[in-house]
CSV table of N, CA and C in Angstrom, one decimal:
chain,number,residue,atom,x,y,z
A,21,MET,N,107.6,-30.8,122.9
A,21,MET,CA,107.7,-30.7,124.4
A,21,MET,C,106.7,-29.7,124.9
A,22,ALA,N,105.9,-30.1,125.9
A,22,ALA,CA,104.9,-29.2,126.4
A,22,ALA,C,105.4,-28.4,127.6
A,23,ASN,N,104.7,-27.3,127.7
A,23,ASN,CA,104.9,-26.4,128.9
A,23,ASN,C,103.7,-26.6,129.8
A,24,LEU,N,103.9,-27.2,130.9
A,24,LEU,CA,102.8,-27.5,131.9
A,24,LEU,C,102.9,-26.5,133.1
A,25,ILE,N,101.8,-25.9,133.3
A,25,ILE,CA,101.8,-24.9,134.4
A,25,ILE,C,100.9,-25.5,135.6
A,26,TYR,N,101.5,-25.4,136.8
A,26,TYR,CA,100.8,-25.9,138.0
A,26,TYR,C,100.5,-24.7,138.8
A,27,GLN,N,99.2,-24.5,139.3
A,27,GLN,CA,98.8,-23.4,140.1
A,27,GLN,C,98.0,-23.9,141.3
A,28,ARG,N,98.1,-23.2,142.4
A,28,ARG,CA,97.4,-23.6,143.6
A,28,ARG,C,97.3,-22.4,144.5
A,29,VAL,N,96.1,-22.3,145.2
A,29,VAL,CA,95.9,-21.3,146.3
A,29,VAL,C,95.5,-22.1,147.5
A,30,SER,N,95.7,-21.5,148.6
A,30,SER,CA,95.4,-22.3,149.9
A,30,SER,C,94.0,-22.2,150.3
A,31,THR,N,93.3,-21.0,150.0
A,31,THR,CA,91.9,-20.9,150.5
A,31,THR,C,91.1,-20.3,149.3
A,32,ASP,N,89.8,-20.4,149.5
A,32,ASP,CA,88.9,-19.9,148.4
A,32,ASP,C,88.8,-18.4,148.5
A,33,GLN,N,89.4,-17.7,149.4
A,33,GLN,CA,89.4,-16.3,149.5
A,33,GLN,C,90.6,-15.7,148.6
A,34,GLN,N,91.5,-16.6,148.2
A,34,GLN,CA,92.7,-16.2,147.4
A,34,GLN,C,92.4,-16.5,146.0
A,35,SER,N,93.3,-15.8,145.1
A,35,SER,CA,93.1,-16.1,143.7
A,35,SER,C,94.5,-16.4,143.1
A,36,THR,N,94.5,-16.8,141.9
A,36,THR,CA,95.8,-17.1,141.2
A,36,THR,C,96.3,-15.9,140.4
A,37,ALA,N,95.8,-14.7,140.7
A,37,ALA,CA,96.1,-13.5,139.9
A,37,ALA,C,97.6,-13.3,139.9
A,38,ARG,N,98.3,-13.3,141.0
A,38,ARG,CA,99.7,-13.1,141.1
A,38,ARG,C,100.5,-14.2,140.3
A,39,GLN,N,100.1,-15.4,140.5
A,39,GLN,CA,100.7,-16.5,139.7
A,39,GLN,C,100.5,-16.3,138.2
A,40,ASN,N,99.3,-15.9,137.8
A,40,ASN,CA,99.0,-15.7,136.4
A,40,ASN,C,99.9,-14.6,135.9
A,41,LEU,N,100.1,-13.5,136.6
A,41,LEU,CA,100.9,-12.4,136.2
A,41,LEU,C,102.4,-12.8,136.0
A,42,LEU,N,102.9,-13.5,137.0
A,42,LEU,CA,104.3,-14.0,136.9
A,42,LEU,C,104.5,-14.9,135.7
A,43,LEU,N,103.6,-15.8,135.5
A,43,LEU,CA,103.7,-16.8,134.4
A,43,LEU,C,103.5,-16.1,133.1
A,44,ALA,N,102.6,-15.2,133.0
A,44,ALA,CA,102.4,-14.4,131.7
A,44,ALA,C,103.6,-13.6,131.4
A,45,GLU,N,104.2,-13.0,132.4
A,45,GLU,CA,105.5,-12.2,132.1
A,45,GLU,C,106.6,-13.1,131.6
A,46,ALA,N,106.5,-14.4,131.9
A,46,ALA,CA,107.6,-15.3,131.5
A,46,ALA,C,107.5,-15.7,130.0
A,47,GLY,N,106.3,-15.4,129.4
A,47,GLY,CA,106.2,-15.7,128.0
A,47,GLY,C,106.2,-17.1,127.6
A,48,ILE,N,105.5,-18.0,128.5
A,48,ILE,CA,105.5,-19.4,128.2
A,48,ILE,C,104.6,-19.7,127.0
A,49,GLU,N,105.1,-20.4,126.0
A,49,GLU,CA,104.4,-20.7,124.8
A,49,GLU,C,103.5,-21.9,125.0
A,50,ASP,N,102.3,-21.8,124.5
A,50,ASP,CA,101.2,-22.8,124.5
A,50,ASP,C,101.2,-23.6,125.8
A,51,PRO,N,100.9,-22.9,126.9
A,51,PRO,CA,100.9,-23.6,128.2
A,51,PRO,C,99.6,-24.5,128.4
A,52,VAL,N,99.8,-25.6,129.1
A,52,VAL,CA,98.7,-26.4,129.5
A,52,VAL,C,98.6,-26.2,131.0
A,53,VAL,N,97.5,-25.7,131.5
A,53,VAL,CA,97.4,-25.3,132.9
A,53,VAL,C,96.7,-26.3,133.7
A,54,PHE,N,97.2,-26.6,134.9
A,54,PHE,CA,96.6,-27.5,135.9
A,54,PHE,C,96.5,-26.7,137.1
A,55,GLU,N,95.2,-26.4,137.5
A,55,GLU,CA,95.0,-25.6,138.7
A,55,GLU,C,94.2,-26.4,139.7
A,56,GLU,N,94.7,-26.5,140.9
A,56,GLU,CA,94.0,-27.2,142.0
A,56,GLU,C,92.8,-26.4,142.4
A,57,ASP,N,91.7,-27.1,142.8
A,57,ASP,CA,90.6,-26.4,143.4
A,57,ASP,C,91.0,-25.6,144.6
A,58,ALA,N,90.4,-24.4,144.8
A,58,ALA,CA,90.8,-23.6,145.9
A,58,ALA,C,90.6,-24.4,147.2
A,59,GLY,N,91.5,-24.2,148.1
A,59,GLY,CA,91.4,-24.9,149.4
A,59,GLY,C,92.0,-26.3,149.4
A,60,THR,N,92.5,-26.8,148.3
A,60,THR,CA,93.2,-28.1,148.3
A,60,THR,C,94.3,-27.9,149.3
A,61,SER,N,94.3,-28.7,150.3
A,61,SER,CA,95.2,-28.5,151.5
A,61,SER,C,96.7,-28.5,151.1
A,62,SER,N,97.3,-27.5,151.7
A,62,SER,CA,98.8,-27.4,151.5
A,62,SER,C,99.5,-28.5,152.4
A,63,ARG,N,98.7,-29.1,153.3
A,63,ARG,CA,99.3,-30.1,154.1
A,63,ARG,C,99.4,-31.5,153.4
A,64,LEU,N,98.6,-31.6,152.3
A,64,LEU,CA,98.7,-32.8,151.4
A,64,LEU,C,100.0,-32.8,150.8
A,65,HIS,N,100.6,-34.0,150.7
A,65,HIS,CA,101.8,-34.2,149.9
A,65,HIS,C,101.5,-33.8,148.5
A,66,PRO,N,102.4,-33.0,147.8
A,66,PRO,CA,102.1,-32.6,146.4
A,66,PRO,C,101.8,-33.8,145.5
A,67,LEU,N,102.4,-34.9,145.7
A,67,LEU,CA,102.1,-36.1,144.9
A,67,LEU,C,100.7,-36.7,145.1
A,68,GLN,N,100.0,-36.2,146.2
A,68,GLN,CA,98.7,-36.7,146.4
A,68,GLN,C,97.6,-35.7,146.0
A,69,ARG,N,98.0,-34.5,145.5
A,69,ARG,CA,97.1,-33.5,145.1
A,69,ARG,C,96.5,-33.9,143.7
A,70,PRO,N,95.2,-33.8,143.5
A,70,PRO,CA,94.6,-34.3,142.3
A,70,PRO,C,95.1,-33.7,141.0
A,71,LYS,N,95.2,-32.4,140.9
A,71,LYS,CA,95.7,-31.7,139.7
A,71,LYS,C,97.1,-31.9,139.4
A,72,PHE,N,98.0,-32.0,140.5
A,72,PHE,CA,99.4,-32.3,140.2
A,72,PHE,C,99.5,-33.7,139.7
A,73,GLY,N,98.7,-34.6,140.2
A,73,GLY,CA,98.6,-36.0,139.7
A,73,GLY,C,98.3,-36.1,138.3
A,74,GLU,N,97.2,-35.2,137.9
A,74,GLU,CA,96.9,-35.2,136.5
A,74,GLU,C,98.0,-34.6,135.6
A,75,LEU,N,98.7,-33.6,136.1
A,75,LEU,CA,99.8,-33.1,135.4
A,75,LEU,C,100.9,-34.1,135.2
A,76,LEU,N,101.2,-34.9,136.2
A,76,LEU,CA,102.2,-36.0,136.0
A,76,LEU,C,101.8,-37.0,135.1
A,77,ALA,N,100.5,-37.4,135.1
A,77,ALA,CA,100.0,-38.4,134.1
A,77,ALA,C,100.0,-37.9,132.7
A,78,TYR,N,99.8,-36.6,132.5
A,78,TYR,CA,99.7,-35.9,131.2
A,78,TYR,C,101.2,-35.8,130.6
A,79,ALA,N,102.1,-35.5,131.5
A,79,ALA,CA,103.5,-35.2,131.1
A,79,ALA,C,104.2,-36.3,130.4
A,80,ARG,N,105.1,-35.8,129.4
A,80,ARG,CA,105.9,-36.8,128.7
A,80,ARG,C,107.4,-36.3,128.9
A,81,PRO,N,108.3,-37.3,128.7
A,81,PRO,CA,109.7,-36.9,128.9
A,81,PRO,C,110.1,-35.7,128.0
A,82,GLY,N,110.8,-34.7,128.6
A,82,GLY,CA,111.2,-33.5,127.9
A,82,GLY,C,110.3,-32.3,128.2
A,83,ASP,N,109.1,-32.6,128.8
A,83,ASP,CA,108.2,-31.5,129.1
A,83,ASP,C,108.8,-30.7,130.2
A,84,THR,N,108.3,-29.4,130.4
A,84,THR,CA,108.7,-28.5,131.4
A,84,THR,C,107.5,-28.2,132.3
A,85,VAL,N,107.7,-28.3,133.6
A,85,VAL,CA,106.7,-28.0,134.6
A,85,VAL,C,107.1,-26.5,135.1
A,86,HIS,N,106.1,-25.6,134.9
A,86,HIS,CA,106.3,-24.2,135.3
A,86,HIS,C,105.5,-24.0,136.6
A,87,ILE,N,106.1,-23.3,137.6
A,87,ILE,CA,105.4,-22.8,138.7
A,87,ILE,C,105.8,-21.4,139.0
A,88,SER,N,105.0,-20.6,139.6
A,88,SER,CA,105.3,-19.2,139.9
A,88,SER,C,106.4,-19.2,141.0
A,89,GLU,N,106.2,-19.9,142.0
A,89,GLU,CA,107.2,-20.0,143.1
A,89,GLU,C,107.2,-21.3,143.8
A,90,MET,N,108.2,-21.8,144.4
A,90,MET,CA,108.3,-23.1,144.9
A,90,MET,C,107.2,-23.4,145.9
A,91,PHE,N,106.8,-22.4,146.7
A,91,PHE,CA,105.9,-22.7,147.8
A,91,PHE,C,104.4,-22.8,147.3
A,92,ARG,N,104.2,-22.7,146.0
A,92,ARG,CA,102.9,-23.0,145.4
A,92,ARG,C,102.8,-24.5,145.2
A,93,LEU,N,104.0,-25.1,145.1
A,93,LEU,CA,104.0,-26.6,144.9
A,93,LEU,C,104.3,-27.3,146.2
A,94,VAL,N,105.3,-27.0,146.9
A,94,VAL,CA,105.7,-27.7,148.1
A,94,VAL,C,105.8,-26.7,149.3
A,95,ARG,N,105.7,-27.2,150.5
A,95,ARG,CA,105.7,-26.4,151.7
A,95,ARG,C,106.9,-26.7,152.6
A,96,GLY,N,107.5,-27.8,152.4
A,96,GLY,CA,108.6,-28.2,153.3
A,96,GLY,C,109.6,-29.0,152.7
A,97,THR,N,110.7,-29.3,153.5
A,97,THR,CA,111.8,-30.0,153.0
A,97,THR,C,111.5,-31.5,152.7
A,98,ARG,N,110.6,-32.0,153.4
A,98,ARG,CA,110.3,-33.5,153.2
A,98,ARG,C,109.7,-33.7,151.8
A,99,HIS,N,108.8,-32.7,151.4
A,99,HIS,CA,108.1,-32.9,150.1
A,99,HIS,C,109.0,-32.6,148.9
A,100,ILE,N,109.8,-31.6,149.0
A,100,ILE,CA,110.5,-31.1,147.8
A,100,ILE,C,111.4,-32.1,147.2
A,101,LEU,N,112.1,-32.9,148.0
A,101,LEU,CA,113.0,-33.9,147.4
A,101,LEU,C,112.2,-35.0,146.7
A,102,ASP,N,111.0,-35.4,147.3
A,102,ASP,CA,110.2,-36.3,146.6
A,102,ASP,C,109.7,-35.9,145.3
A,103,VAL,N,109.3,-34.6,145.2
A,103,VAL,CA,108.9,-34.0,143.9
A,103,VAL,C,110.0,-34.0,142.9
A,104,LEU,N,111.2,-33.5,143.3
A,104,LEU,CA,112.3,-33.5,142.4
A,104,LEU,C,112.7,-34.9,141.9
A,105,ASP,N,112.6,-35.9,142.8
A,105,ASP,CA,112.9,-37.2,142.3
A,105,ASP,C,111.8,-37.7,141.3
A,106,THR,N,110.6,-37.4,141.6
A,106,THR,CA,109.5,-37.8,140.7
A,106,THR,C,109.7,-37.1,139.3
A,107,LEU,N,110.0,-35.9,139.3
A,107,LEU,CA,110.2,-35.1,138.0
A,107,LEU,C,111.4,-35.7,137.3
A,108,HIS,N,112.4,-36.0,138.0
A,108,HIS,CA,113.6,-36.6,137.4
A,108,HIS,C,113.3,-38.0,136.8
A,109,ALA,N,112.6,-38.8,137.5
A,109,ALA,CA,112.2,-40.1,137.0
A,109,ALA,C,111.4,-40.0,135.7
A,110,GLY,N,110.5,-39.0,135.6
A,110,GLY,CA,109.7,-38.8,134.4
A,110,GLY,C,110.5,-38.0,133.3
A,111,ARG,N,111.7,-37.6,133.6
A,111,ARG,CA,112.6,-36.8,132.7
A,111,ARG,C,111.9,-35.5,132.4
A,112,LEU,N,111.3,-34.8,133.5
A,112,LEU,CA,110.7,-33.5,133.3
A,112,LEU,C,111.5,-32.4,133.9
A,113,ALA,N,111.5,-31.3,133.2
A,113,ALA,CA,112.3,-30.1,133.8
A,113,ALA,C,111.3,-29.4,134.7
A,114,LEU,N,111.9,-28.6,135.6
A,114,LEU,CA,111.1,-27.8,136.5
A,114,LEU,C,111.7,-26.4,136.4
A,115,ARG,N,110.8,-25.4,136.1
A,115,ARG,CA,111.1,-24.0,136.0
A,115,ARG,C,110.3,-23.2,137.0
A,116,ILE,N,111.0,-22.6,137.9
A,116,ILE,CA,110.4,-21.7,138.9
A,116,ILE,C,110.6,-20.3,138.6
A,117,HIS,N,109.6,-19.5,138.5
A,117,HIS,CA,109.7,-18.1,137.9
A,117,HIS,C,109.9,-17.0,138.9
A,118,ASP,N,109.8,-17.3,140.2
A,118,ASP,CA,110.0,-16.2,141.2
A,118,ASP,C,110.5,-16.8,142.5
A,119,GLY,N,111.2,-16.0,143.3
A,119,GLY,CA,111.7,-16.4,144.6
A,119,GLY,C,113.1,-17.0,144.6
A,120,ALA,N,113.5,-17.5,145.7
A,120,ALA,CA,114.9,-17.9,145.9
A,120,ALA,C,115.2,-19.0,145.0
A,121,PHE,N,114.3,-19.9,144.6
A,121,PHE,CA,114.6,-21.0,143.7
A,121,PHE,C,114.7,-20.7,142.2
A,122,SER,N,114.3,-19.5,141.9
A,122,SER,CA,114.2,-19.1,140.4
A,122,SER,C,115.5,-19.1,139.7
A,123,ALA,N,116.6,-18.9,140.4
A,123,ALA,CA,117.9,-18.8,139.8
A,123,ALA,C,118.7,-20.2,139.8
A,124,MET,N,118.1,-21.2,140.3
A,124,MET,CA,118.7,-22.5,140.5
A,124,MET,C,118.4,-23.5,139.5
A,125,ASP,N,119.3,-24.3,139.1
A,125,ASP,CA,119.1,-25.5,138.2
A,125,ASP,C,118.8,-26.6,139.2
A,126,LEU,N,117.5,-26.9,139.4
A,126,LEU,CA,117.1,-28.0,140.3
A,126,LEU,C,117.2,-29.4,139.7
A,127,THR,N,117.6,-29.4,138.4
A,127,THR,CA,117.7,-30.7,137.7
A,127,THR,C,119.1,-31.3,137.7
A,128,ALA,N,120.1,-30.6,138.2
A,128,ALA,CA,121.5,-31.0,138.2
A,128,ALA,C,121.7,-32.3,138.9
A,129,ARG,N,122.2,-33.3,138.2
A,129,ARG,CA,122.4,-34.6,138.8
A,129,ARG,C,123.9,-35.0,138.6
A,130,HIS,N,124.3,-35.9,139.4
A,130,HIS,CA,125.7,-36.5,139.3
A,130,HIS,C,125.7,-37.4,138.1
A,131,PRO,N,126.7,-37.2,137.2
A,131,PRO,CA,126.8,-38.0,136.0
A,131,PRO,C,126.8,-39.5,136.1
A,132,ARG,N,127.4,-40.0,137.2
A,132,ARG,CA,127.6,-41.4,137.4
A,132,ARG,C,126.4,-42.0,138.1
A,133,THR,N,126.0,-41.4,139.2
A,133,THR,CA,124.9,-41.9,140.0
A,133,THR,C,123.5,-41.5,139.6
A,134,GLY,N,123.4,-40.4,138.9
A,134,GLY,CA,122.1,-39.9,138.6
A,134,GLY,C,121.3,-39.2,139.7
A,135,LYS,N,122.0,-39.2,140.9
A,135,LYS,CA,121.3,-38.6,142.1
A,135,LYS,C,121.5,-37.1,142.0
A,136,LEU,N,120.6,-36.4,142.7
A,136,LEU,CA,120.7,-34.9,142.9
A,136,LEU,C,122.0,-34.6,143.4
A,137,LEU,N,122.7,-33.6,142.8
A,137,LEU,CA,124.0,-33.1,143.3
A,137,LEU,C,123.9,-32.7,144.7
A,138,SER,N,124.9,-33.0,145.5
A,138,SER,CA,124.9,-32.7,146.9
A,138,SER,C,124.7,-31.2,147.2
A,139,THR,N,125.3,-30.3,146.4
A,139,THR,CA,125.2,-28.9,146.5
A,139,THR,C,123.7,-28.4,146.2
A,140,VAL,N,123.1,-29.0,145.2
A,140,VAL,CA,121.7,-28.7,144.9
A,140,VAL,C,120.8,-29.1,146.0
A,141,LYS,N,121.0,-30.3,146.5
A,141,LYS,CA,120.2,-30.9,147.6
A,141,LYS,C,120.4,-30.0,148.9
A,142,PHE,N,121.6,-29.6,149.2
A,142,PHE,CA,121.8,-28.7,150.3
A,142,PHE,C,121.1,-27.4,150.2
A,143,MET,N,121.2,-26.8,149.0
A,143,MET,CA,120.6,-25.5,148.8
A,143,MET,C,119.0,-25.6,148.9
A,144,VAL,N,118.5,-26.6,148.3
A,144,VAL,CA,117.1,-26.9,148.3
A,144,VAL,C,116.6,-27.0,149.7
A,145,GLN,N,117.3,-27.9,150.5
A,145,GLN,CA,116.9,-28.1,151.8
A,145,GLN,C,117.0,-26.9,152.7
A,146,THR,N,118.0,-26.1,152.5
A,146,THR,CA,118.3,-24.9,153.2
A,146,THR,C,117.2,-23.8,152.9
A,147,LEU,N,116.9,-23.6,151.7
A,147,LEU,CA,115.9,-22.6,151.3
A,147,LEU,C,114.5,-23.1,151.7
A,148,ALA,N,114.2,-24.4,151.6
A,148,ALA,CA,112.9,-24.9,152.0
A,148,ALA,C,112.7,-24.7,153.5
A,149,ALA,N,113.8,-25.0,154.3
A,149,ALA,CA,113.8,-24.8,155.7
A,149,ALA,C,113.5,-23.4,156.1
A,150,ALA,N,114.2,-22.4,155.4
A,150,ALA,CA,114.0,-21.0,155.6
A,150,ALA,C,112.5,-20.6,155.3
A,151,GLY,N,111.9,-21.2,154.3
A,151,GLY,CA,110.5,-20.9,154.0
A,151,GLY,C,109.6,-21.5,155.1
A,152,GLU,N,109.9,-22.7,155.5
A,152,GLU,CA,109.1,-23.2,156.6
A,152,GLU,C,109.2,-22.4,157.9
A,153,LEU,N,110.4,-21.9,158.2
A,153,LEU,CA,110.6,-21.0,159.4
A,153,LEU,C,109.8,-19.7,159.2
A,154,GLN,N,109.8,-19.1,158.1
A,154,GLN,CA,109.1,-17.9,157.8
A,154,GLN,C,107.6,-18.1,158.0
A,155,ARG,N,107.0,-19.2,157.5
A,155,ARG,CA,105.6,-19.5,157.6
A,155,ARG,C,105.3,-19.8,159.0
A,156,ASP,N,106.1,-20.6,159.8
A,156,ASP,CA,105.8,-20.9,161.2
A,156,ASP,C,105.9,-19.7,162.0
A,157,LEU,N,106.9,-18.8,161.8
A,157,LEU,CA,106.9,-17.6,162.6
A,157,LEU,C,105.7,-16.7,162.4
A,158,HIS,N,105.3,-16.6,161.1
A,158,HIS,CA,104.1,-15.8,160.8
A,158,HIS,C,102.9,-16.3,161.6
A,159,ARG,N,102.7,-17.6,161.6
A,159,ARG,CA,101.6,-18.2,162.2
A,159,ARG,C,101.7,-18.0,163.8
A,160,GLU,N,102.9,-18.1,164.3
A,160,GLU,CA,103.1,-17.9,165.8
A,160,GLU,C,102.8,-16.5,166.1
A,161,LEU,N,103.3,-15.5,165.3
A,161,LEU,CA,103.0,-14.1,165.6
A,161,LEU,C,101.5,-13.7,165.5
A,162,THR,N,100.8,-14.4,164.6
A,162,THR,CA,99.4,-14.1,164.4
A,162,THR,C,98.7,-14.6,165.7
A,163,TYR,N,99.0,-15.8,166.1
A,163,TYR,CA,98.3,-16.4,167.3
A,163,TYR,C,98.7,-15.5,168.5
A,164,ASP,N,99.9,-15.1,168.7
A,164,ASP,CA,100.3,-14.2,169.8
A,164,ASP,C,99.5,-12.9,169.8
A,165,GLY,N,99.3,-12.3,168.6
A,165,GLY,CA,98.6,-11.1,168.5
A,165,GLY,C,97.1,-11.3,168.8
A,166,LEU,N,96.5,-12.4,168.4
A,166,LEU,CA,95.1,-12.7,168.7
A,166,LEU,C,95.0,-12.9,170.2
A,167,ARG,N,95.9,-13.6,170.8
A,167,ARG,CA,95.9,-13.8,172.3
A,167,ARG,C,96.0,-12.5,173.1
A,168,ALA,N,96.9,-11.6,172.6
A,168,ALA,CA,97.0,-10.3,173.3
A,168,ALA,C,95.8,-9.5,173.1
A,169,ALA,N,95.1,-9.5,172.0
A,169,ALA,CA,93.9,-8.8,171.8
A,169,ALA,C,92.8,-9.3,172.7
A,170,GLU,N,92.7,-10.6,172.8
A,170,GLU,CA,91.7,-11.2,173.7
A,170,GLU,C,91.9,-10.8,175.1
A,171,ALA,N,93.2,-10.8,175.5
A,171,ALA,CA,93.5,-10.4,176.9
A,171,ALA,C,93.0,-8.9,177.2
A,172,LYS,N,93.0,-8.1,176.1
A,172,LYS,CA,92.5,-6.7,176.3
A,172,LYS,C,91.0,-6.6,176.1
A,173,GLY,N,90.3,-7.7,175.9
A,173,GLY,CA,88.9,-7.7,175.7
A,173,GLY,C,88.4,-7.6,174.2
A,174,SER,N,89.3,-7.5,173.3
A,174,SER,CA,89.0,-7.5,171.9
A,174,SER,C,88.6,-8.9,171.4
A,175,LYS,N,87.7,-8.9,170.4
A,175,LYS,CA,87.4,-10.2,169.8
A,175,LYS,C,88.1,-10.3,168.5
A,176,GLY,N,88.6,-11.5,168.2
A,176,GLY,CA,89.3,-11.7,166.9
A,176,GLY,C,88.3,-11.6,165.7
A,177,GLY,N,88.8,-11.6,164.6
A,177,GLY,CA,88.0,-11.6,163.3
A,177,GLY,C,87.7,-10.2,162.8
A,178,ARG,N,87.0,-10.2,161.7
A,178,ARG,CA,86.6,-8.9,161.1
A,178,ARG,C,85.6,-8.2,161.9
A,179,ARG,N,85.6,-6.9,161.8
A,179,ARG,CA,84.6,-6.1,162.5
A,179,ARG,C,83.3,-6.2,161.7
A,180,PRO,N,82.2,-6.1,162.3
A,180,PRO,CA,80.9,-6.2,161.5
A,180,PRO,C,80.8,-5.0,160.6
A,181,ALA,N,80.2,-5.3,159.4
A,181,ALA,CA,80.0,-4.2,158.4
A,181,ALA,C,79.0,-3.2,158.9
A,182,VAL,N,78.1,-3.6,159.7
A,182,VAL,CA,77.0,-2.7,160.3
A,182,VAL,C,77.3,-2.7,161.8
A,183,ALA,N,77.3,-1.5,162.3
A,183,ALA,CA,77.5,-1.3,163.7
A,183,ALA,C,76.4,-1.9,164.5
A,184,ALA,N,76.8,-2.4,165.7
A,184,ALA,CA,75.8,-3.1,166.6
A,184,ALA,C,74.7,-2.1,166.9
A,185,GLY,N,73.4,-2.6,166.9
A,185,GLY,CA,72.3,-1.8,167.2
A,185,GLY,C,71.6,-1.2,166.0
A,186,LYS,N,72.3,-1.2,164.8
A,186,LYS,CA,71.8,-0.7,163.6
A,186,LYS,C,71.3,-1.8,162.6
A,187,THR,N,71.5,-3.0,163.0
A,187,THR,CA,71.2,-4.1,162.1
A,187,THR,C,69.7,-4.2,161.8
A,188,VAL,N,68.8,-3.9,162.8
A,188,VAL,CA,67.4,-3.9,162.6
A,188,VAL,C,67.0,-2.8,161.6
A,189,ALA,N,67.6,-1.6,161.7
A,189,ALA,CA,67.2,-0.5,160.8
A,189,ALA,C,67.7,-0.9,159.4
A,190,VAL,N,68.8,-1.5,159.3
A,190,VAL,CA,69.3,-1.9,157.9
A,190,VAL,C,68.5,-2.9,157.3
A,191,ARG,N,68.1,-3.9,158.1
A,191,ARG,CA,67.2,-5.0,157.6
A,191,ARG,C,65.9,-4.5,157.2
A,192,THR,N,65.3,-3.6,158.0
A,192,THR,CA,64.0,-3.0,157.6
A,192,THR,C,64.1,-2.2,156.4
A,193,ALA,N,65.2,-1.4,156.2
A,193,ALA,CA,65.3,-0.6,155.0
A,193,ALA,C,65.4,-1.5,153.8
């Protein structure tokens, strides 16, 4: 049974260092790593992401998929249940190593129907909705701050590394 690691970052300015640390601390034996190219859109359904697709094609029943935290794999309630159903169909385990989902058994199914237990489904949907809310609030607050700065005459973005008027001297040197 293989240990499959899935990693993803949202932009090419980010790194997988934190994910690597969490997964290294977990002591996963003989991991096979699937890492999305930086910038692979988080808006893409996880089942449409290239490296996650490769992971699913590589996986065999009994394998375990490891992720550092749920939101490295899914971003919202619509996608999480699709992923859990796909993993269940392939008889794959999911192990989340950090965050609210790390203490949950996301594979618990009803013995007769084989469907995700109602309590697990409820908790997954609730925690995923809370994550969506947090992300959306952060985005709204960022836009509000940028708008307030513009109203005061400030320009958004990073400040120039070289002060205005000194660029010619720097280039000449």
